[in-house]
Coordinates of C-alpha atoms in Angstrom, one line a residue:
M1 CA 14.2 31.1 -22.6
I2 CA 13.5 27.9 -20.5
R3 CA 16.7 25.9 -20.0
L4 CA 17.0 22.4 -21.5
T5 CA 17.8 21.1 -18.0
T6 CA 14.5 22.4 -16.7
I7 CA 12.6 20.9 -19.6
L8 CA 14.3 17.5 -19.0
T9 CA 13.5 17.8 -15.3
I10 CA 9.8 18.4 -15.9
L11 CA 9.7 15.5 -18.4
C12 CA 11.3 13.1 -16.0
A13 CA 8.9 14.1 -13.3
T14 CA 5.7 13.8 -15.2
I15 CA 6.8 10.4 -16.6
F16 CA 6.3 9.1 -13.1
C17 CA 2.5 9.6 -13.5
T18 CA 2.0 8.6 -17.1
N19 CA 3.8 5.2 -17.1
S20 CA 1.0 3.5 -15.0
Q21 CA -2.5 4.3 -13.8
E22 CA -1.3 4.3 -10.2
L23 CA 1.9 5.7 -9.0
K24 CA 3.5 3.0 -6.9
I25 CA 6.1 4.1 -4.3
L26 CA 8.1 2.1 -1.9
S27 CA 10.5 3.4 0.8
L28 CA 13.1 1.5 2.7
N29 CA 13.5 3.9 5.6
N30 CA 14.1 4.4 9.3
S31 CA 12.5 6.8 11.8
L32 CA 13.2 10.0 9.7
I33 CA 10.2 8.9 7.5
D34 CA 8.4 6.9 10.1
F35 CA 8.0 9.8 12.4
N36 CA 4.6 11.5 11.8
N37 CA 4.0 8.7 9.1
Q38 CA 5.2 10.7 6.2
A39 CA 3.9 8.0 3.8
A40 CA 0.4 8.4 5.2
M41 CA 0.6 12.1 4.9
F42 CA 1.8 11.8 1.3
N43 CA -1.0 9.5 0.5
E44 CA -3.6 12.0 1.9
M45 CA -2.0 14.8 -0.1
A46 CA -2.1 12.8 -3.3
K47 CA -5.8 12.0 -2.7
A48 CA -6.5 15.7 -2.1
E49 CA -4.6 16.7 -5.1
G50 CA -6.3 14.3 -7.4
V51 CA -3.2 12.1 -8.0
D52 CA -3.5 8.3 -8.0
A53 CA -0.5 7.4 -5.8
V54 CA 0.2 5.0 -3.0
W55 CA 3.4 5.1 -0.9
N56 CA 4.3 1.8 0.9
K57 CA 7.1 1.6 3.4
R58 CA 9.5 -0.9 5.0
T59 CA 10.7 0.7 8.3
Q60 CA 13.7 -0.4 10.3
L61 CA 14.0 2.0 13.2
G62 CA 17.5 3.4 13.7
R63 CA 18.9 1.3 10.9
T64 CA 21.0 2.0 7.8
L65 CA 20.5 1.2 4.1
L66 CA 23.1 -1.5 4.5
F67 CA 21.0 -3.1 7.2
H68 CA 18.0 -3.1 4.8
Y69 CA 20.1 -4.6 2.1
N70 CA 20.9 -7.6 4.4
D71 CA 17.2 -7.9 5.3
P72 CA 15.4 -10.5 3.2
L73 CA 12.0 -8.8 3.7
S74 CA 13.3 -5.5 2.3
K75 CA 14.6 -7.2 -0.7
Q76 CA 11.4 -9.1 -1.1
M77 CA 9.4 -6.0 -1.1
V78 CA 11.6 -4.5 -3.8
S79 CA 10.9 -7.6 -5.9
S80 CA 7.2 -7.7 -5.2
A81 CA 5.8 -5.0 -7.4
P82 CA 6.6 -2.8 -10.5
W83 CA 7.4 0.2 -8.3
D84 CA 7.5 3.6 -10.2
V85 CA 9.6 5.0 -7.3
I86 CA 11.9 3.5 -4.7
I87 CA 13.0 5.9 -1.9
L88 CA 16.2 5.0 0.0
Q89 CA 16.4 6.7 3.3
E90 CA 19.8 6.6 5.0
Q91 CA 20.4 6.7 8.8
S92 CA 20.6 10.3 10.1
S93 CA 24.3 11.0 10.6
L94 CA 25.9 8.4 8.3
P95 CA 26.0 10.3 5.1
R96 CA 28.2 13.0 6.7
N97 CA 30.3 10.7 8.9
H98 CA 30.7 7.8 6.5
P99 CA 30.0 9.0 3.0
E100 CA 31.9 6.0 1.6
I101 CA 29.3 3.7 3.3
L102 CA 26.4 5.7 1.8
M103 CA 28.0 5.3 -1.6
E104 CA 28.5 1.6 -1.4
S105 CA 25.1 1.0 0.0
V106 CA 23.4 2.9 -2.8
K107 CA 25.5 1.0 -5.3
L108 CA 24.4 -2.3 -3.9
W109 CA 20.7 -1.2 -3.9
K110 CA 20.9 0.2 -7.4
L111 CA 22.2 -3.1 -8.7
F112 CA 19.7 -5.1 -6.8
I113 CA 16.7 -2.9 -7.9
M114 CA 17.8 -3.1 -11.5
E115 CA 18.1 -6.8 -11.4
N116 CA 15.0 -7.6 -9.3
C117 CA 12.3 -4.8 -9.5
P118 CA 9.8 -5.8 -12.2
N119 CA 9.8 -2.2 -13.4
K120 CA 13.2 -1.7 -14.9
E121 CA 12.5 2.1 -15.3
V122 CA 12.0 2.6 -11.7
T123 CA 13.2 5.9 -10.3
I124 CA 15.4 5.9 -7.2
I125 CA 15.2 9.0 -4.8
L126 CA 17.6 9.8 -2.0
P127 CA 16.0 12.2 0.5
M128 CA 18.9 14.4 1.8
N129 CA 19.1 14.2 5.7
W130 CA 19.5 17.3 7.9
A131 CA 21.9 18.4 10.6
Y132 CA 20.8 18.0 14.3
S133 CA 19.2 20.8 16.4
T134 CA 22.2 20.5 18.8
E135 CA 24.5 21.9 16.1
W136 CA 23.4 25.5 15.4
D137 CA 26.9 26.8 15.8
R138 CA 28.1 24.6 13.0
Y139 CA 24.8 23.9 11.1
A140 CA 25.8 25.2 7.7
A141 CA 29.0 23.2 7.7
E142 CA 27.2 20.0 8.6
T143 CA 24.6 20.7 6.0
K144 CA 27.4 21.1 3.4
K145 CA 28.9 17.7 4.4
L146 CA 25.5 16.1 3.9
R147 CA 24.9 17.7 0.5
D148 CA 28.4 17.0 -0.7
S149 CA 27.9 13.3 0.2
Y150 CA 24.5 12.9 -1.5
E151 CA 25.7 14.8 -4.6
A152 CA 28.8 12.6 -4.9
V153 CA 26.5 9.6 -5.0
A154 CA 24.4 11.2 -7.7
R155 CA 27.4 12.0 -9.8
D156 CA 28.8 8.5 -9.4
I157 CA 25.7 6.4 -9.8
P158 CA 23.6 7.2 -12.9
G159 CA 19.8 7.6 -12.4
I160 CA 19.9 8.7 -8.8
R161 CA 17.7 11.7 -7.8
I162 CA 18.2 13.7 -4.7
C163 CA 15.3 15.3 -2.7
Y164 CA 17.0 18.2 -0.9
I165 CA 15.1 18.1 2.3
G166 CA 18.2 18.9 4.4
Q167 CA 18.9 22.0 2.4
A168 CA 15.4 23.2 2.9
Y169 CA 16.1 23.0 6.7
Q170 CA 19.2 25.1 6.2
D171 CA 17.1 27.6 4.1
I172 CA 14.6 28.0 6.9
L173 CA 17.4 28.7 9.3
D174 CA 19.1 31.2 7.1
R175 CA 15.8 33.1 6.2
E176 CA 13.6 32.6 9.3
G177 CA 16.2 32.2 12.1
Q178 CA 16.9 29.6 14.7
E179 CA 13.6 29.8 16.6
K180 CA 11.7 28.9 13.4
A181 CA 14.2 26.2 12.4
A182 CA 13.9 24.7 15.9
G183 CA 10.2 24.2 15.2
L184 CA 11.2 21.5 12.7
Y185 CA 12.5 19.2 15.4
S186 CA 10.7 17.0 17.9
D187 CA 14.0 16.2 19.5
D188 CA 17.6 16.6 18.3
R189 CA 16.9 14.9 14.8
H190 CA 13.4 13.8 14.3
P191 CA 10.8 15.9 12.4
T192 CA 7.8 17.7 13.8
P193 CA 4.6 17.4 11.7
I194 CA 5.4 20.7 9.9
A195 CA 8.7 19.3 8.9
T196 CA 7.1 16.1 7.7
Y197 CA 4.7 18.2 5.7
L198 CA 7.8 20.1 4.2
A199 CA 9.4 16.7 3.2
A200 CA 6.0 15.4 1.8
C201 CA 5.6 18.5 -0.4
M202 CA 9.1 18.1 -1.8
E203 CA 8.6 14.3 -2.5
F204 CA 5.2 15.0 -4.0
S205 CA 6.6 17.7 -6.3
L206 CA 9.6 15.5 -7.3
M207 CA 7.5 12.6 -8.2
T208 CA 4.6 14.5 -9.9
G209 CA 6.1 17.6 -11.4
K210 CA 3.5 19.7 -9.5
E211 CA 5.0 22.9 -8.0
P212 CA 4.9 22.8 -4.2
T213 CA 3.3 26.3 -4.1
E214 CA 0.4 24.9 -6.0
I215 CA -0.4 22.2 -3.4
K216 CA -3.7 22.9 -1.6
Y217 CA -3.6 20.1 1.0
V218 CA -2.8 21.1 4.6
P219 CA -2.8 18.3 7.3
K220 CA -5.0 18.9 10.4
G221 CA -3.0 20.6 13.2
I222 CA -0.8 22.6 10.9
R223 CA -1.6 26.3 10.6
A224 CA -2.2 27.7 7.2
E225 CA 0.6 30.3 7.3
D226 CA 3.1 27.6 8.4
A227 CA 2.0 25.4 5.5
T228 CA 2.4 28.3 3.1
L229 CA 5.9 28.9 4.3
M230 CA 6.8 25.3 4.0
R231 CA 5.4 25.1 0.4
K232 CA 7.5 28.2 -0.5
I233 CA 10.6 26.8 1.0
A234 CA 10.1 23.5 -0.7
A235 CA 9.6 25.2 -4.0
D236 CA 12.9 27.1 -3.5
N237 CA 14.8 23.9 -2.8
M238 CA 13.6 21.8 -5.8
K239 CA 16.8 21.4 -7.8

């Protein structure tokens, strides 16, 4: 028997595509999304998969959601269109070092979005960050800190959805080993194209309801076997 929570998750996901002809996405982000231009990769994926979706982004390199909140242009973009999805990307280490700031920042943004976004049914997604590649000896503990911080926000603030990207990094380390996990990093924290593909598959699945394993699109420069693994990992970490 299919669980009620599974049915509700599928319904919520597919609503994103049926409320409007085009799925309108905005991210308020830093370099974690800007590296390898995840928005452009997502848009190419959507086109290849026959989904009418456009991801727009406001990037502030190295900055926090609170910095975005105090930026008039970020707020102007939120107010400028009836977005179906708004993605709030926090600075890399803040959620585990200062979970109280993540909580307060999301609360501020949720209130502003509900008051100012023309679409009052907009879905807010928090992509879960990942531990650094200099932390293999304590990687699982740092991943848990991140997960706990994001899940506390989702429990406290109704309507927030988590995309468990950081947990997928942990899954790769656990299943494939440190060498494979290291291939997700271009430095100690920023993603390589294969890691950006993993994140794009997870975001695409969360927004459209399509299983990551059913995605056919593979960006140039990514090997087919690596793409297959990323889609499998993505599917296993969609909660």
